[in-house]
Structures are given as structure tokens and as C-alpha cells.
Amino acid sequence: MSRGESRGLKGLVVLKIGGSVITDKTKEMTYRPDVMGRISREVARCWPIPLAVVHGAGSFGHPIAKRFRLNQGYRQQEQLEGFVKTVQSVKALNQMVTEAFIETGVGAVGIPASLLFIAKKNVIETAHLDLIFSALDLGIIPVTCGDVVFDRETRFSILSGDDIVVYLAKALKANRIVFATDVDGVYEFDRTTGRKTLIGRLDYRKHVSLSYGDVEGDDVTGGMFYKVEAAFEAVKAGVKVCIVNGLVEGRIESAIKGEEVHGTVLVS
Ligand code: IP8
């Protein structure tokens, strides 16, 4: 196992692996082991950069959450079936992602967000950061995920992996966040020509002027606009942020290493 010794947190990178990258969002509970295997090998080649990983829930979370209207918080007893099923399902995905790292020789420990955070009105209020620090201190990658969590006000709520990434990056004073999505980055659409162009460097003013289009399918946490909006919180705190295509080999590796990479960099 290559990550066996203490590395400290200097230069920490928080990697968000989108649910649309590691699961097929069109088919409920469909994991992509080949994609996750390749991502694990890219991460292995980034040693010894300290890394924390957050993955999305994809088809293991969004469809059930939508069916039981979990994004409304607790309204009725019947939703509890959806709550516990989502916890179980996301935990199963977290287990598979963590195993993929371990099979590649990368030390990783899965800590589903349902066991890590308590929210208040959808915002993280308490976090057992000791668990994350302890793993990182051992040179082991903590792997958490978008999830349903207990909520002091609404009794439960959905926490997006994007919010968790930003929270962790700020709390751990990360150097960089890498968002691995199923597209190359943020695009600008020209209404007259219909052409779309990748935006290499995106500032906040430009971000709010863009039309991102509708959120697709069963997604209950908001798509690219919401991701970028949350990510600018981290930019404000001095964290470097880039968005790359996690389905294209090599981009996650280059982004973690801080190399020039095809994608979108958020700038202040
Ligand atoms: O896929 C959503 O997390 P995300 C969590 O990171 C659930 O937005 C349970 C839908």
C-alpha cells in the first residue's frame, strides 16, 4: 500500500467525483466499476499529494430521494423508508468506491456523510472532522459522499457532495478542489449561432451572467449552476478550484497535480 506514512495536510487536494461519472444516472443503482478503476489508478499516480475524496450519489441516491421527496425534509412517516433506504444505498456506493481505491493499492477509508455530519436546515452544522484528520494524518484517503443526513431543524436533509467538498476544503484549508464531472467544464452558449464554447477561466460575474439550462432527470441537488455557485465560496476562501471531465483519461490526474488541463478554472 503506497499511502502508509504520515504526510500532513500541506497541499491538500479535495477531489469530488461526480455521481454522473461513477454511476449511470439513467439506470437506478448502476455503478461503473471500469471508470472508478481507472480513476483509482490516476489517483495512485498522484502520490504523495494528500487527498480527500467526496463522491456524488448518482443513481444510488437521487431517484430514491426524489421518490420520497427527501429534499423537503421530514413531512410524514412514509418518508422514513426512503431515508433509511437512501442511507443504505449511498453507503453501498461508498463501499464500492473505497474498495476500488484499495484494490489499486491506495489506502482509503469510507466514511459516508450520514455518519460524519449533522445539518441544520440543509447546512452542515456539526462535522466529525477528527475522523478526516486522523485518516489524512495516517496517509489514508478519507472517502465521503453526497448523502442524506440528520438535520436539527428539518429532521433529515440532503447534503450534496458539492457542499461537502466546499465545507471540507475550507475546514481543512485545502490548496485545491478538483471537480470531476461528465463534461469538460463550464460552457458559454451563443444563442445566435447555437455554438458552445468551453470557458477556460470563469469569474463570478461571468458565472451569474450565464444560462446553465435545466437540471437533468432525477437530480435533486441542482446541477452545474449550483456546483459553481458553491465552489465560489471556496474560491473566496483562497482555495483553487477547477472543473474537469472525469470520463476522459488523465484529466483528474493532471488537475490533482496542478498541471495545465483542459477544463474550467474558477478565478476571483
Ligand atoms: O450527488 C446527493 O449528492 P450529490 C445526495 O453529490 C443524495 O448531489 C442522497 C441525493
Tab-separated table of C-alpha atoms and ligand atoms in Angstrom:
chain	number	residue	atom	x	y	z
A	1	MET	CA	0.000	0.000	0.000
A	2	SER	CA	1.575	3.257	-1.107
A	3	ARG	CA	-0.176	5.602	1.335
A	4	GLY	CA	1.116	4.255	4.592
A	5	GLU	CA	3.007	7.096	6.150
A	6	SER	CA	2.083	10.420	7.660
A	7	ARG	CA	2.017	13.192	5.044
A	8	GLY	CA	0.483	16.186	6.787
A	9	LEU	CA	-2.125	18.363	5.128
A	10	LYS	CA	0.081	20.785	3.245
A	11	GLY	CA	-1.016	20.958	-0.381
A	12	LEU	CA	-4.214	19.030	0.343
A	13	VAL	CA	-6.479	18.426	-2.648
A	14	VAL	CA	-10.175	17.648	-2.273
A	15	LEU	CA	-11.465	15.627	-5.229
A	16	LYS	CA	-15.189	15.500	-5.984
A	17	ILE	CA	-16.073	12.607	-8.259
A	18	GLY	CA	-19.469	13.296	-9.786
A	19	GLY	CA	-22.248	10.769	-9.449
A	20	SER	CA	-22.708	11.017	-13.231
A	21	VAL	CA	-19.112	9.842	-13.679
A	22	ILE	CA	-19.146	6.721	-11.500
A	23	THR	CA	-22.787	5.696	-11.949
A	24	ASP	CA	-25.159	5.530	-14.884
A	25	LYS	CA	-27.749	8.145	-13.923
A	26	THR	CA	-30.271	6.742	-16.389
A	27	LYS	CA	-30.415	3.328	-14.639
A	28	GLU	CA	-31.094	3.096	-10.935
A	29	MET	CA	-28.228	1.712	-8.838
A	30	THR	CA	-25.812	1.199	-11.708
A	31	TYR	CA	-22.152	1.553	-10.775
A	32	ARG	CA	-19.368	1.941	-13.343
A	33	PRO	CA	-16.502	-0.205	-11.987
A	34	ASP	CA	-14.334	0.349	-15.075
A	35	VAL	CA	-14.481	4.148	-14.737
A	36	MET	CA	-13.826	4.040	-10.990
A	37	GLY	CA	-10.932	1.585	-11.526
A	38	ARG	CA	-9.285	3.959	-13.990
A	39	ILE	CA	-9.831	6.952	-11.656
A	40	SER	CA	-8.230	4.985	-8.805
A	41	ARG	CA	-5.144	4.382	-10.943
A	42	GLU	CA	-4.939	8.099	-11.764
A	43	VAL	CA	-5.194	8.912	-8.056
A	44	ALA	CA	-2.495	6.322	-7.251
A	45	ARG	CA	-0.125	8.155	-9.619
A	46	CYS	CA	-0.663	11.388	-7.635
A	47	TRP	CA	1.059	10.022	-4.542
A	48	PRO	CA	2.257	11.680	-2.260
A	49	ILE	CA	-0.161	14.614	-2.710
A	50	PRO	CA	-2.560	14.467	0.283
A	51	LEU	CA	-6.093	13.856	-0.885
A	52	ALA	CA	-9.648	13.719	0.467
A	53	VAL	CA	-12.368	12.326	-1.802
A	54	VAL	CA	-16.083	13.114	-1.965
A	55	HIS	CA	-18.270	11.325	-4.498
A	56	GLY	CA	-21.779	12.068	-5.671
A	57	ALA	CA	-24.730	9.768	-5.061
A	58	GLY	CA	-25.694	9.364	-8.731
A	59	SER	CA	-28.233	6.650	-9.419
A	60	PHE	CA	-27.749	5.296	-5.873
A	61	GLY	CA	-29.245	8.418	-4.277
A	62	HIS	CA	-31.184	10.798	-6.491
A	63	PRO	CA	-34.008	8.511	-7.710
A	64	ILE	CA	-34.960	7.270	-4.203
A	65	ALA	CA	-34.548	10.757	-2.723
A	66	LYS	CA	-36.866	12.139	-5.384
A	67	ARG	CA	-39.462	9.377	-4.942
A	68	PHE	CA	-39.719	10.006	-1.194
A	69	ARG	CA	-39.366	13.819	-1.517
A	70	LEU	CA	-36.459	13.780	0.921
A	71	ASN	CA	-35.381	17.275	-0.193
A	72	GLN	CA	-38.471	18.648	1.609
A	73	GLY	CA	-37.212	17.358	4.965
A	74	TYR	CA	-39.431	15.280	7.246
A	75	ARG	CA	-43.127	15.708	6.439
A	76	GLN	CA	-44.583	12.272	7.051
A	77	GLN	CA	-43.751	8.873	8.474
A	78	GLU	CA	-43.731	7.230	4.997
A	79	GLN	CA	-40.594	9.174	4.043
A	80	LEU	CA	-38.569	7.307	6.645
A	81	GLU	CA	-38.485	4.274	4.385
A	82	GLY	CA	-36.852	6.486	1.738
A	83	PHE	CA	-34.454	7.969	4.284
A	84	VAL	CA	-33.118	4.616	5.521
A	85	LYS	CA	-33.020	3.130	2.007
A	86	THR	CA	-31.003	6.113	0.773
A	87	VAL	CA	-28.553	5.805	3.669
A	88	GLN	CA	-28.065	2.116	2.812
A	89	SER	CA	-27.808	2.634	-0.915
A	90	VAL	CA	-25.308	5.502	-0.728
A	91	LYS	CA	-23.303	3.503	1.816
A	92	ALA	CA	-23.113	0.627	-0.689
A	93	LEU	CA	-21.782	3.000	-3.380
A	94	ASN	CA	-19.291	4.478	-0.902
A	95	GLN	CA	-18.107	0.955	-0.133
A	96	MET	CA	-17.542	0.177	-3.833
A	97	VAL	CA	-15.665	3.434	-4.446
A	98	THR	CA	-13.462	2.840	-1.394
A	99	GLU	CA	-12.793	-0.745	-2.475
A	100	ALA	CA	-11.712	0.433	-5.926
A	101	PHE	CA	-9.019	2.579	-4.304
A	102	ILE	CA	-7.873	-0.228	-2.028
A	103	GLU	CA	-7.709	-2.709	-4.931
A	104	THR	CA	-5.383	-0.268	-6.711
A	105	GLY	CA	-3.123	-0.189	-3.660
A	106	VAL	CA	-4.339	3.186	-2.426
A	107	GLY	CA	-5.152	3.326	1.297
A	108	ALA	CA	-8.716	4.605	1.669
A	109	VAL	CA	-11.406	4.595	4.326
A	110	GLY	CA	-15.075	5.079	3.512
A	111	ILE	CA	-16.952	7.468	5.815
A	112	PRO	CA	-20.482	8.093	4.469
A	113	ALA	CA	-21.692	11.604	5.182
A	114	SER	CA	-24.678	10.252	7.148
A	115	LEU	CA	-22.125	9.286	9.835
A	116	LEU	CA	-19.993	12.397	9.517
A	117	PHE	CA	-22.303	15.404	9.507
A	118	ILE	CA	-25.368	16.832	11.224
A	119	ALA	CA	-27.099	19.622	9.353
A	120	LYS	CA	-29.398	22.473	10.295
A	121	LYS	CA	-31.814	23.481	7.528
A	122	ASN	CA	-29.646	21.745	4.907
A	123	VAL	CA	-26.436	23.433	6.037
A	124	ILE	CA	-23.679	21.458	7.778
A	125	GLU	CA	-23.736	22.316	11.463
A	126	THR	CA	-21.590	19.620	13.082
A	127	ALA	CA	-18.836	17.575	11.471
A	128	HIS	CA	-16.710	14.813	12.970
A	129	LEU	CA	-13.620	16.248	11.366
A	130	ASP	CA	-11.416	14.211	13.727
A	131	LEU	CA	-12.163	11.207	11.533
A	132	ILE	CA	-10.989	13.025	8.428
A	133	PHE	CA	-7.894	14.486	10.092
A	134	SER	CA	-6.958	11.112	11.584
A	135	ALA	CA	-7.197	9.351	8.218
A	136	LEU	CA	-5.198	12.067	6.457
A	137	ASP	CA	-2.606	12.028	9.181
A	138	LEU	CA	-2.082	8.309	8.554
A	139	GLY	CA	-1.730	8.931	4.850
A	140	ILE	CA	-5.091	7.302	4.147
A	141	ILE	CA	-7.663	8.908	1.856
A	142	PRO	CA	-10.997	9.619	3.581
A	143	VAL	CA	-13.813	8.894	1.116
A	144	THR	CA	-17.163	10.511	1.848
A	145	CYS	CA	-20.180	11.271	-0.347
A	146	GLY	CA	-23.335	13.244	-1.052
A	147	ASP	CA	-25.926	11.692	1.248
A	148	VAL	CA	-28.964	12.167	3.458
A	149	VAL	CA	-28.063	13.307	6.959
A	150	PHE	CA	-29.841	14.058	10.212
A	151	ASP	CA	-30.962	17.663	10.457
A	152	ARG	CA	-31.612	19.571	13.693
A	153	GLU	CA	-34.429	21.600	12.137
A	154	THR	CA	-35.961	19.530	9.320
A	155	ARG	CA	-35.049	16.162	10.981
A	156	PHE	CA	-33.247	14.991	7.854
A	157	SER	CA	-31.930	16.706	4.773
A	158	ILE	CA	-29.985	16.027	1.619
A	159	LEU	CA	-26.373	17.119	1.591
A	160	SER	CA	-24.881	17.488	-1.830
A	161	GLY	CA	-21.310	16.284	-2.346
A	162	ASP	CA	-20.601	19.751	-3.763
A	163	ASP	CA	-21.488	21.394	-0.438
A	164	ILE	CA	-19.413	18.815	1.424
A	165	VAL	CA	-16.384	19.448	-0.804
A	166	VAL	CA	-16.541	23.178	-0.158
A	167	TYR	CA	-17.052	22.657	3.576
A	168	LEU	CA	-14.094	20.262	3.812
A	169	ALA	CA	-11.817	22.380	1.635
A	170	LYS	CA	-12.420	25.377	3.898
A	171	ALA	CA	-12.204	23.431	7.165
A	172	LEU	CA	-9.049	21.560	6.136
A	173	LYS	CA	-7.521	24.616	4.452
A	174	ALA	CA	-7.107	22.714	1.203
A	175	ASN	CA	-4.919	24.002	-1.567
A	176	ARG	CA	-7.221	22.922	-4.367
A	177	ILE	CA	-10.582	21.405	-5.239
A	178	VAL	CA	-10.934	19.283	-8.355
A	179	PHE	CA	-14.478	18.667	-9.576
A	180	ALA	CA	-14.587	15.664	-11.893
A	181	THR	CA	-17.829	15.854	-13.886
A	182	ASP	CA	-19.177	14.220	-17.062
A	183	VAL	CA	-18.487	17.323	-19.177
A	184	ASP	CA	-15.288	19.271	-19.926
A	185	GLY	CA	-16.217	22.247	-17.714
A	186	VAL	CA	-18.489	25.280	-17.913
A	187	TYR	CA	-19.717	26.304	-21.355
A	188	GLU	CA	-20.965	29.516	-22.828
A	189	PHE	CA	-23.788	29.228	-25.355
A	190	ASP	CA	-24.096	31.650	-28.225
A	191	ARG	CA	-27.852	31.929	-28.809
A	192	THR	CA	-27.495	33.244	-32.358
A	193	THR	CA	-25.041	30.661	-33.722
A	194	GLY	CA	-26.007	27.863	-31.292
A	195	ARG	CA	-22.277	27.278	-30.708
A	196	LYS	CA	-20.993	26.343	-27.274
A	197	THR	CA	-17.537	27.265	-26.118
A	198	LEU	CA	-15.704	25.985	-23.074
A	199	ILE	CA	-14.816	28.766	-20.642
A	200	GLY	CA	-11.191	28.257	-19.569
A	201	ARG	CA	-11.255	30.828	-16.754
A	202	LEU	CA	-14.519	31.778	-15.095
A	203	ASP	CA	-15.025	34.656	-12.683
A	204	TYR	CA	-18.117	35.178	-10.516
A	205	ARG	CA	-19.542	37.992	-12.605
A	206	LYS	CA	-19.420	35.866	-15.746
A	207	HIS	CA	-20.862	32.860	-13.848
A	208	VAL	CA	-24.017	34.734	-12.811
A	209	SER	CA	-24.494	36.015	-16.367
A	210	LEU	CA	-24.548	32.510	-17.872
A	211	SER	CA	-27.664	30.493	-18.616
A	212	TYR	CA	-26.893	26.974	-17.428
A	213	GLY	CA	-30.095	25.329	-18.648
A	214	ASP	CA	-32.341	22.992	-16.706
A	215	VAL	CA	-31.237	20.375	-14.228
A	216	GLU	CA	-31.482	16.939	-15.811
A	217	GLY	CA	-33.658	13.965	-14.828
A	218	ASP	CA	-33.869	12.889	-11.193
A	219	ASP	CA	-31.161	15.231	-9.864
A	220	VAL	CA	-32.326	16.625	-6.516
A	221	THR	CA	-29.293	18.794	-5.751
A	222	GLY	CA	-29.079	21.237	-8.612
A	223	GLY	CA	-26.609	20.610	-11.484
A	224	MET	CA	-23.719	22.759	-12.767
A	225	PHE	CA	-25.028	26.195	-11.697
A	226	TYR	CA	-25.316	25.047	-8.103
A	227	LYS	CA	-21.893	23.382	-8.210
A	228	VAL	CA	-20.193	26.539	-9.471
A	229	GLU	CA	-22.145	28.733	-7.059
A	230	ALA	CA	-20.999	26.572	-4.119
A	231	ALA	CA	-17.447	26.397	-5.476
A	232	PHE	CA	-17.072	30.196	-5.499
A	233	GLU	CA	-17.424	30.024	-1.691
A	234	ALA	CA	-14.160	28.096	-1.672
A	235	VAL	CA	-12.540	30.484	-4.154
A	236	LYS	CA	-13.411	33.341	-1.763
A	237	ALA	CA	-11.592	31.429	0.978
A	238	GLY	CA	-8.460	31.224	-1.188
A	239	VAL	CA	-8.889	27.659	-2.476
A	240	LYS	CA	-8.019	26.983	-6.137
A	241	VAL	CA	-10.901	25.335	-7.972
A	242	CYS	CA	-11.043	23.573	-11.318
A	243	ILE	CA	-13.699	21.547	-13.125
A	244	VAL	CA	-12.587	18.769	-15.461
A	245	ASN	CA	-14.074	15.856	-17.358
A	246	GLY	CA	-13.643	12.752	-15.204
A	247	LEU	CA	-14.640	10.499	-18.106
A	248	VAL	CA	-11.518	11.461	-20.070
A	249	GLU	CA	-8.403	9.585	-19.017
A	250	GLY	CA	-5.658	11.678	-17.440
A	251	ARG	CA	-7.594	14.855	-16.656
A	252	ILE	CA	-8.195	14.088	-12.982
A	253	GLU	CA	-4.546	13.156	-12.544
A	254	SER	CA	-3.301	16.373	-14.201
A	255	ALA	CA	-5.756	18.506	-12.236
A	256	ILE	CA	-4.738	16.971	-8.888
A	257	LYS	CA	-1.075	17.552	-9.787
A	258	GLY	CA	-1.873	21.191	-10.595
A	259	GLU	CA	-0.849	20.832	-14.242
A	260	GLU	CA	-2.394	22.791	-17.096
A	261	VAL	CA	-5.512	20.821	-18.023
A	262	HIS	CA	-8.468	21.103	-20.411
A	263	GLY	CA	-11.325	22.327	-18.195
A	264	THR	CA	-12.595	25.395	-16.345
A	265	VAL	CA	-10.641	27.182	-13.638
A	266	LEU	CA	-12.612	29.459	-11.303
A	267	VAL	CA	-10.933	32.793	-10.669
A	268	SER	CA	-11.717	35.554	-8.170
B	1	IP8	O1	-24.952	13.563	-5.901
B	1	IP8	C1	-26.825	13.978	-3.438
B	1	IP8	O2	-25.452	14.208	-3.528
B	1	IP8	P1	-24.799	14.678	-4.921
B	1	IP8	C2	-27.196	13.061	-2.288
B	1	IP8	O3	-23.369	14.970	-4.606
B	1	IP8	C3	-28.491	12.354	-2.460
B	1	IP8	O4	-25.527	15.920	-5.348
B	1	IP8	C4	-28.872	11.430	-1.409
B	1	IP8	C5	-29.296	12.509	-3.464
